[in-house]
Tab-separated table of C-alpha atoms in Angstrom:
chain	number	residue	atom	x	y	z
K	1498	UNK	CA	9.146	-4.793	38.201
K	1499	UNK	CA	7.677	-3.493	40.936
K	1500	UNK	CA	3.834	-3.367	41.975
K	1501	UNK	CA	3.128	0.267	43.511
K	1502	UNK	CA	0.394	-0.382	46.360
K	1503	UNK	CA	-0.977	2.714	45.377
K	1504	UNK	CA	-2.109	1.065	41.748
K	1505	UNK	CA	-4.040	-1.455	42.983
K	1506	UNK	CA	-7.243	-1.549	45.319
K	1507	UNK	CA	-6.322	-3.912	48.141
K	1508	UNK	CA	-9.528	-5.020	50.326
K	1509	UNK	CA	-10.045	-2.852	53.652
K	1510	UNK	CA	-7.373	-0.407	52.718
K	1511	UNK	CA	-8.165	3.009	52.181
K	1512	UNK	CA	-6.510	6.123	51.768
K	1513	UNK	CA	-5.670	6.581	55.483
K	1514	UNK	CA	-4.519	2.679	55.922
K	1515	UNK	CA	-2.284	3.302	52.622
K	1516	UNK	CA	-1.011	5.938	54.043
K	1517	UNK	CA	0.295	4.418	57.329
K	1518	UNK	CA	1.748	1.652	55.101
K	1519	UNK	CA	3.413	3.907	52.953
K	1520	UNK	CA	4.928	5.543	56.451
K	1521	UNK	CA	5.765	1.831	57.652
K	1522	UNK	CA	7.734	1.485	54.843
K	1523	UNK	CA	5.200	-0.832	52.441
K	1524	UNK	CA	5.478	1.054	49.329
K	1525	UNK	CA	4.913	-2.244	46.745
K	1526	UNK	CA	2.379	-5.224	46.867
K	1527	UNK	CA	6.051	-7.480	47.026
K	1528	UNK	CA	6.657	-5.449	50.651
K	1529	UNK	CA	2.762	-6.837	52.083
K	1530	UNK	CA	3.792	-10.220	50.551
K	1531	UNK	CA	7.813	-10.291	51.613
K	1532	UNK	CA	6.806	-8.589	55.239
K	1533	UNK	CA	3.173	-11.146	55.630
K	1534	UNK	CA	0.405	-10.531	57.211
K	1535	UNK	CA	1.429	-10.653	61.088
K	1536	UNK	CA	4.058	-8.428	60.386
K	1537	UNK	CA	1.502	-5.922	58.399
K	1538	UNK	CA	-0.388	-6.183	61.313
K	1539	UNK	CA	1.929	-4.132	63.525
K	1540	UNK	CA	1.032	-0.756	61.387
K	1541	UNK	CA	-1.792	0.929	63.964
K	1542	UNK	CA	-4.984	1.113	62.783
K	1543	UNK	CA	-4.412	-2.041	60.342
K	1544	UNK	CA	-6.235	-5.537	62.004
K	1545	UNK	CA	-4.863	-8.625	61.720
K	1546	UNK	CA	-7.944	-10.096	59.485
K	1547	UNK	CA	-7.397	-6.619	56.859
K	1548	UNK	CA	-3.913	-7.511	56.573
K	1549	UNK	CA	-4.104	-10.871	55.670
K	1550	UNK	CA	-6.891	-9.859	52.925
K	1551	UNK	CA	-4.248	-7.620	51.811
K	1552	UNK	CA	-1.116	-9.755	51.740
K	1553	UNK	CA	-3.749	-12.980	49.501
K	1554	UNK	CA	-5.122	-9.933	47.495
K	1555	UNK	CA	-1.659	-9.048	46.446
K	1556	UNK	CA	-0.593	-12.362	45.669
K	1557	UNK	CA	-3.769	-13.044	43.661
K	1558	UNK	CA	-2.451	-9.433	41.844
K	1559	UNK	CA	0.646	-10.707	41.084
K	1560	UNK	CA	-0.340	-14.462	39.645
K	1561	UNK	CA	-2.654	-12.500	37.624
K	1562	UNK	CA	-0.185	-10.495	36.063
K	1563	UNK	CA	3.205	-12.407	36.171
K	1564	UNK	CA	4.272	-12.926	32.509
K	1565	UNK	CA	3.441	-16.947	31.075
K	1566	UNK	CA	6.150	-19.085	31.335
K	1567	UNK	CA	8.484	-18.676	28.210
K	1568	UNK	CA	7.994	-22.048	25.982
K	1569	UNK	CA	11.361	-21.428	24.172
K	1570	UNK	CA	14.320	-22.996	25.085
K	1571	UNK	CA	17.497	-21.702	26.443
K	1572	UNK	CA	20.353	-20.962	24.080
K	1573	UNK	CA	22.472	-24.166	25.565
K	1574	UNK	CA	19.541	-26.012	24.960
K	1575	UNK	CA	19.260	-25.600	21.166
K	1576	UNK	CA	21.485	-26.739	18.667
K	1577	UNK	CA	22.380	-24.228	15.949
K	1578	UNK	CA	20.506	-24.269	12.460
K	1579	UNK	CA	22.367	-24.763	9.115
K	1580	UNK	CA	22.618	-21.378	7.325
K	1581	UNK	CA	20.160	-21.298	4.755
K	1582	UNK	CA	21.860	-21.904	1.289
K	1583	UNK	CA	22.099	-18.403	-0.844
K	1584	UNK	CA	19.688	-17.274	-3.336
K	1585	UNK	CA	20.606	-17.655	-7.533
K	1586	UNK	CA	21.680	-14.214	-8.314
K	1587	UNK	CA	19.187	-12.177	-10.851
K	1588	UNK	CA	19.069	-14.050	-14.341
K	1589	UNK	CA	21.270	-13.261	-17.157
K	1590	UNK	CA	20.338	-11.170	-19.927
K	1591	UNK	CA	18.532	-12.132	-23.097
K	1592	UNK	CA	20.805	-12.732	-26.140
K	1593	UNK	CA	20.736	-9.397	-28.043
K	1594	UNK	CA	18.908	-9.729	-31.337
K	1595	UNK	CA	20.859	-10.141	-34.573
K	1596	UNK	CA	17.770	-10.424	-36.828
K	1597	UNK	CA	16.376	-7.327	-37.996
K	1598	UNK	CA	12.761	-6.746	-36.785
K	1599	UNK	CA	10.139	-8.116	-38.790
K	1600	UNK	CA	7.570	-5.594	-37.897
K	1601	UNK	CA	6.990	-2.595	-39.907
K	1602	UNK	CA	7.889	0.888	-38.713
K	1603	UNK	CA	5.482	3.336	-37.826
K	1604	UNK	CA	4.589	5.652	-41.483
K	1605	UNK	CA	6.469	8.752	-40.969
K	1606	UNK	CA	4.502	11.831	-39.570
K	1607	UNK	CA	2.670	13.807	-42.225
K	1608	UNK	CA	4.393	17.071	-43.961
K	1609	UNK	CA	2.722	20.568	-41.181
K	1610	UNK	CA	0.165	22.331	-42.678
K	1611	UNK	CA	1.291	25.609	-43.830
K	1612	UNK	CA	0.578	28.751	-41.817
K	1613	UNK	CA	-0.370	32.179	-43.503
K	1614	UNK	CA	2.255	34.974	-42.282
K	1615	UNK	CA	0.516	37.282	-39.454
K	1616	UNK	CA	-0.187	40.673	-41.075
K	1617	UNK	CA	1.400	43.299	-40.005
K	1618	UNK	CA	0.763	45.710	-36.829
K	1619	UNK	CA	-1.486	42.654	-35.316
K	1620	UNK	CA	-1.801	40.982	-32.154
K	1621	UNK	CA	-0.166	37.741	-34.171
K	1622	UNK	CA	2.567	40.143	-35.377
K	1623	UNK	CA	4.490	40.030	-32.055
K	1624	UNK	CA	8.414	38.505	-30.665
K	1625	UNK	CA	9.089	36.841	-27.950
K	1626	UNK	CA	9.114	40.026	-25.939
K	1627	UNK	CA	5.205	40.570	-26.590
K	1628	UNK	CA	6.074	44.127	-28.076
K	1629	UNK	CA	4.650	44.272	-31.914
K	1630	UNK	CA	7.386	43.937	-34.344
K	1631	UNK	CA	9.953	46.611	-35.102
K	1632	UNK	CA	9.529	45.812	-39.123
K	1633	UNK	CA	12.618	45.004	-39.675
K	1634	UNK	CA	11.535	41.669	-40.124
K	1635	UNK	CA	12.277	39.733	-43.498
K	1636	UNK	CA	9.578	37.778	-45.598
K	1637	UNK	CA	11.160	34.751	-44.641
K	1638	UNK	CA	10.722	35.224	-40.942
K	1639	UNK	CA	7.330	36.012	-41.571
K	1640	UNK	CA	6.252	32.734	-43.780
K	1641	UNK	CA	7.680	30.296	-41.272
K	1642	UNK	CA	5.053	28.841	-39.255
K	1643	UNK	CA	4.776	30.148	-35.796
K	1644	UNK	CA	3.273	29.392	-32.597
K	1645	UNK	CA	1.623	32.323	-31.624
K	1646	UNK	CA	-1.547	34.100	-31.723
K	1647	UNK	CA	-3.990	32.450	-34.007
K	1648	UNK	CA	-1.825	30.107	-35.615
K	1649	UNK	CA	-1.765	27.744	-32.444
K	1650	UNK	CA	-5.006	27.054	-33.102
K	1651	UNK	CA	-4.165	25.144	-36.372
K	1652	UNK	CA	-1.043	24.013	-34.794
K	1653	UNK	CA	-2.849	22.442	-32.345
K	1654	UNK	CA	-5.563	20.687	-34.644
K	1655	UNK	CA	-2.748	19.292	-36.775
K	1656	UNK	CA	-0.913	17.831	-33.361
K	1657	UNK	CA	-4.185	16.075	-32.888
K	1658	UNK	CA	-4.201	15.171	-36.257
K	1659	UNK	CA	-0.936	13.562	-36.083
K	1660	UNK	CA	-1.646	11.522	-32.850
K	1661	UNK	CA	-4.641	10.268	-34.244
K	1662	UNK	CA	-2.932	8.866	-37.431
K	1663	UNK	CA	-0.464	7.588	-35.296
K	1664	UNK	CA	-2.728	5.399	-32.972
K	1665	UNK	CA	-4.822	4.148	-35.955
């Protein structure tokens, strides 16, 4: 990877003296080290002494930042490693039960509480539609509990009813 000169500040060179380097044809701090500091020298306008502060200034640059030495070995170096045996697959199932349970079931849910029929021409007295009833409704439609208008109230308490019971 190259080291622009322009990235780093190299002692005694300032814009103008980067400029003439870059015209030279220095463009990296591996050109001022490749080309050295008599060589560097030949720019005008760049002294001997400034160029060979340049050229140990971009060395230093470059020791600083070249990468540490990688403590691995090569691949010819290493043997290979055994595969690593494969895992036990998931465990088996349980044995399915052929005893009946011994716990007792839950009591069964008790019998709804029954719901007076809406009267007729109320807000309770309405289909699915939300229009009030035609009356050609039977009395058996009517006595069947329902969920609307003021019987969810009580339909409500007795659902609350029921999950009490059942977590008692």
């Amino acid at each position: 990877m190259a080291h622009p000169i322009t990235d780093h500040a190299l002692p005694g060179i300032a814009a103008g003296r980067l400029r003439r380097l870059n015209e030279a044809g220095y463009h990296t701090l591996e050109d001022l080290i490749q080309a050295g500091a008599e060589r560097v020298a030949t720019v005008p306008h760049i002294p001997l002494p400034v160029a060979q502060r340049a050229v140990e200034a971009a060395e230093q640059i470059l020791e600083q930042q070249a990468p540490e030495p990688d403590p691995m070995p090569t691949p010819s170096q290493t043997t290979p490693e055994p595969l690593p045996e494969p895992e036990p697959g998931p465990e088996p199932l349980p044995e399915p039960l052929t005893e009946p349970l011994t716990e007792p079931l839950p009591e069964p849910l008790p019998e709804p509480l029954p719901f007076p029929a809406p009267e007729r021409g109320t807000d309770t007295d309405r289909g699915h539609s939300g229009r009030p009833s035609d009356g050609h409704h039977t009395d058996e439609e009517h006595t069947s509990p329902s969920i609307t208008g003021l019987n969810i109230r009580a339909t409500l308490w007795s659902i609350v009813q029921a999950i009490r019971d059942l977590l008692r």
